[in-house]
mmCIF file of C-alpha atoms in Angstrom:
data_model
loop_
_atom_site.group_PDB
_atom_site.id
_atom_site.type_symbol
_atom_site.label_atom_id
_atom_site.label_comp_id
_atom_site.label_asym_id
_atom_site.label_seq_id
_atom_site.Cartn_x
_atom_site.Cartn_y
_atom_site.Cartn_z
ATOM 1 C CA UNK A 14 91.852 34.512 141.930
ATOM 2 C CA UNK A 15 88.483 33.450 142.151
ATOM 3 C CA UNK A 16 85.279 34.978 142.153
ATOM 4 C CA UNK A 17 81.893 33.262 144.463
ATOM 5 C CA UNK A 18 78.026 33.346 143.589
ATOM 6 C CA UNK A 19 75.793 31.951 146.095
ATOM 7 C CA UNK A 20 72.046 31.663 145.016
ATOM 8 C CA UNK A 21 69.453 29.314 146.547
ATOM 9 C CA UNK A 22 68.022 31.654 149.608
ATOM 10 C CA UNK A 23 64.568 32.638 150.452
ATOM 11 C CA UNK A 24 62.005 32.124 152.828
ATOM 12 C CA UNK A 25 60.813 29.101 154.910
ATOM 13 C CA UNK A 26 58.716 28.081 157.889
ATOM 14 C CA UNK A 27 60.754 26.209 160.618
ATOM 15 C CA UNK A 28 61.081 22.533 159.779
ATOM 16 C CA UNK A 29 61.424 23.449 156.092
ATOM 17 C CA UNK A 30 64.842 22.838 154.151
ATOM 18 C CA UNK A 31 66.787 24.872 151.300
ATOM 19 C CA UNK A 32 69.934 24.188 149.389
ATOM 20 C CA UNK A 33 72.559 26.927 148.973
ATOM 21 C CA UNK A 34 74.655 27.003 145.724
ATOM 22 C CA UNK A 35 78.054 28.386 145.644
ATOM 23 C CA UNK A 36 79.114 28.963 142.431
ATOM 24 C CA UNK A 37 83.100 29.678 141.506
ATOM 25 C CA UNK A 38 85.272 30.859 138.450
ATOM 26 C CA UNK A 39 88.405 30.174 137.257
ATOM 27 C CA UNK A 40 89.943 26.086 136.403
ATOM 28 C CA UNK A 41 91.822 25.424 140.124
ATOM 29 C CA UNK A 42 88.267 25.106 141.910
ATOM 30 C CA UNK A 43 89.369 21.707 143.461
ATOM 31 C CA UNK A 44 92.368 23.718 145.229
ATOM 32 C CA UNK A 45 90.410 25.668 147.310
ATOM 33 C CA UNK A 46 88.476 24.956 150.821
ATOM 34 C CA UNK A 47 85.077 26.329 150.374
ATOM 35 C CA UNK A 48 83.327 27.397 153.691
ATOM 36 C CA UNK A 49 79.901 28.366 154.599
ATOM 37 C CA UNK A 50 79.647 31.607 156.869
ATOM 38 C CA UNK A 51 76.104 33.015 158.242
ATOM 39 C CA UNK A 52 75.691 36.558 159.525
ATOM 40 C CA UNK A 53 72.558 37.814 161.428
ATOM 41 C CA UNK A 54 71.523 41.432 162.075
ATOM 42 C CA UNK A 55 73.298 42.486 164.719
ATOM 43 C CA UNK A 56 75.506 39.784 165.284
ATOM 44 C CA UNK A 57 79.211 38.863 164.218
ATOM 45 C CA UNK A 58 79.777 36.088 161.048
ATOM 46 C CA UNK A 59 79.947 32.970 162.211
ATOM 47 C CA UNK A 60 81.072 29.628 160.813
ATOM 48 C CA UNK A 61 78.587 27.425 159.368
ATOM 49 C CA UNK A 62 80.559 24.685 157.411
ATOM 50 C CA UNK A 63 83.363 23.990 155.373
ATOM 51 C CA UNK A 64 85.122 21.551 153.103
ATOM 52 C CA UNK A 65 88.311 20.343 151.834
ATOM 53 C CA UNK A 66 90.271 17.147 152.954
ATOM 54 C CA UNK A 67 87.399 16.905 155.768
ATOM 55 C CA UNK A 68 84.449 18.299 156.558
ATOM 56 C CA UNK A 69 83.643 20.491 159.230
ATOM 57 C CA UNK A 70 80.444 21.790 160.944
ATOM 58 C CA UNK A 71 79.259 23.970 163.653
ATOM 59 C CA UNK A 72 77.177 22.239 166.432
ATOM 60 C CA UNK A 73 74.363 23.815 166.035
ATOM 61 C CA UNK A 74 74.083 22.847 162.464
ATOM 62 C CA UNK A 75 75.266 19.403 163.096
ATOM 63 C CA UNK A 76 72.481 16.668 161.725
ATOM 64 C CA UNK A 77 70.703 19.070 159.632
ATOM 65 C CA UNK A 78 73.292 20.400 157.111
ATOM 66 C CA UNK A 79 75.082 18.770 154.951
ATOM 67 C CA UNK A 80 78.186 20.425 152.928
ATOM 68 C CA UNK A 81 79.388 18.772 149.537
ATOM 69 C CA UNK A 82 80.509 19.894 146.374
ATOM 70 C CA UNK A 83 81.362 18.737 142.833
ATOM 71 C CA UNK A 84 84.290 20.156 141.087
ATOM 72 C CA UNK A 85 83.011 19.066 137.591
ATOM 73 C CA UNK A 86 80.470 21.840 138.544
ATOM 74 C CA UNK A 87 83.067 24.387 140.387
ATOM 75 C CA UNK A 88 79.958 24.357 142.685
ATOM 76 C CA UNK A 89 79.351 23.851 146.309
ATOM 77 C CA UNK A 90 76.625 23.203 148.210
ATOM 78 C CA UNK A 91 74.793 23.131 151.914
ATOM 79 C CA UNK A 92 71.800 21.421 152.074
ATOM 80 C CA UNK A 93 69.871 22.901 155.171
ATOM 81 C CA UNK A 94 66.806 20.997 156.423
ATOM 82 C CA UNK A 95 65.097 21.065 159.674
ATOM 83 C CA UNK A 96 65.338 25.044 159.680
ATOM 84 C CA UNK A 97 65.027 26.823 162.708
ATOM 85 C CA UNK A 98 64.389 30.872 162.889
ATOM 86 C CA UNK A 99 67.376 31.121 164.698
ATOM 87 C CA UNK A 100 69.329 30.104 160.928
ATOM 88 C CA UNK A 101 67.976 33.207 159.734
ATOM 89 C CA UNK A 102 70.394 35.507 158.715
ATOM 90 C CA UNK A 103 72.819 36.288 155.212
ATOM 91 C CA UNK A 104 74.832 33.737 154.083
ATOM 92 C CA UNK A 105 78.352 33.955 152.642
ATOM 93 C CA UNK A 106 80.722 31.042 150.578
ATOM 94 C CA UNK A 107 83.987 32.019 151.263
ATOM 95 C CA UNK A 108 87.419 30.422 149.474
ATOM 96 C CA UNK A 109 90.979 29.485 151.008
ATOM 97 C CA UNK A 110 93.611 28.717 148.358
ATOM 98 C CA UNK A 111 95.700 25.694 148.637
ATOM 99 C CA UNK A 112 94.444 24.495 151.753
ATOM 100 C CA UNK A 113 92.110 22.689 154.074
ATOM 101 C CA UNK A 114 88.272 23.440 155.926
ATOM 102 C CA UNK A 115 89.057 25.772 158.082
ATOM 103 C CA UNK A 116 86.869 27.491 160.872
ATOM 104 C CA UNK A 117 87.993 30.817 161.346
ATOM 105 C CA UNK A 118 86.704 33.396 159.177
ATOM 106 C CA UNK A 119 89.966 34.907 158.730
ATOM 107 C CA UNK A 120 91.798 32.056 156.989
ATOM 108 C CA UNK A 121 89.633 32.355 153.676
ATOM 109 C CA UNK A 122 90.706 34.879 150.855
ATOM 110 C CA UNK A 123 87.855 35.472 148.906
ATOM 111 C CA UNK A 124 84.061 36.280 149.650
ATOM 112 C CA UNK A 125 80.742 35.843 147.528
ATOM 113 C CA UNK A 126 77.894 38.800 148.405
ATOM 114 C CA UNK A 127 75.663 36.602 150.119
ATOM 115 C CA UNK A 128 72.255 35.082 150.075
ATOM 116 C CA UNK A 129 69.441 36.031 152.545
ATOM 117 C CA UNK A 130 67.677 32.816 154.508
ATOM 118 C CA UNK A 131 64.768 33.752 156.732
ATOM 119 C CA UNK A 132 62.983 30.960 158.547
ATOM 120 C CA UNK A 133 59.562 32.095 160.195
ATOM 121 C CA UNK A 134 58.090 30.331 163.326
#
């Protein structure tokens, strides 16, 4: 099992950048896919980006975020620049044991409580 912190949210004006941290227990960190989910008021969770084996990105983040992580650290990251308001919303690190980046919200086992990004106009 593994339990997810994310930290690294706030607010920003549109162009600006943050950097998410998703930080993970327990010694098999390097076995699991980490992805990136985002979920706005309103509005289902989404994918954001993911990695394991590859990396994997929505197109509307393409070019602007950048997924890595270091397992020395049991941390990953996104790096978001070029922030638009419509990236506001509560962001989630999710974990998939023993497998590859996948998309699809349902493939990942475990769930951090989020971080809130709000980008003003």
């Amino acid at each position: 099992q593994v339990q997810l912190v994310e930290s690294g949210g706030g607010s920003v004006q549109a162009g600006g950048s943050l950097r998410l941290a998703c930080a993970a227990s327990g010694r098999t960190f390097s076995t699991y896919a980490i992805g990136w989910f985002r979920q706005a008021p309103g509005k289902e969770r989404e994918f954001v980006a993911a990695i394991r084996w590859r990396l994997l990105y929505t197109d509307s983040v393409k070019g602007r975020f950048t997924i890595s992580r270091d397992n020395a650290k049991n941390t990953v990251y996104l790096q978001m620049n070029s922030l638009k308001p419509d990236d506001t919303a509560v962001y989630y690190c999710a974990a998939r044991s023993t497998a590859g980046a996948s998309m699809n919200v349902n493939d990942y086992d475990y769930w951090g409580q989020g971080t809130q990004v709000s980008v003003s106009s």
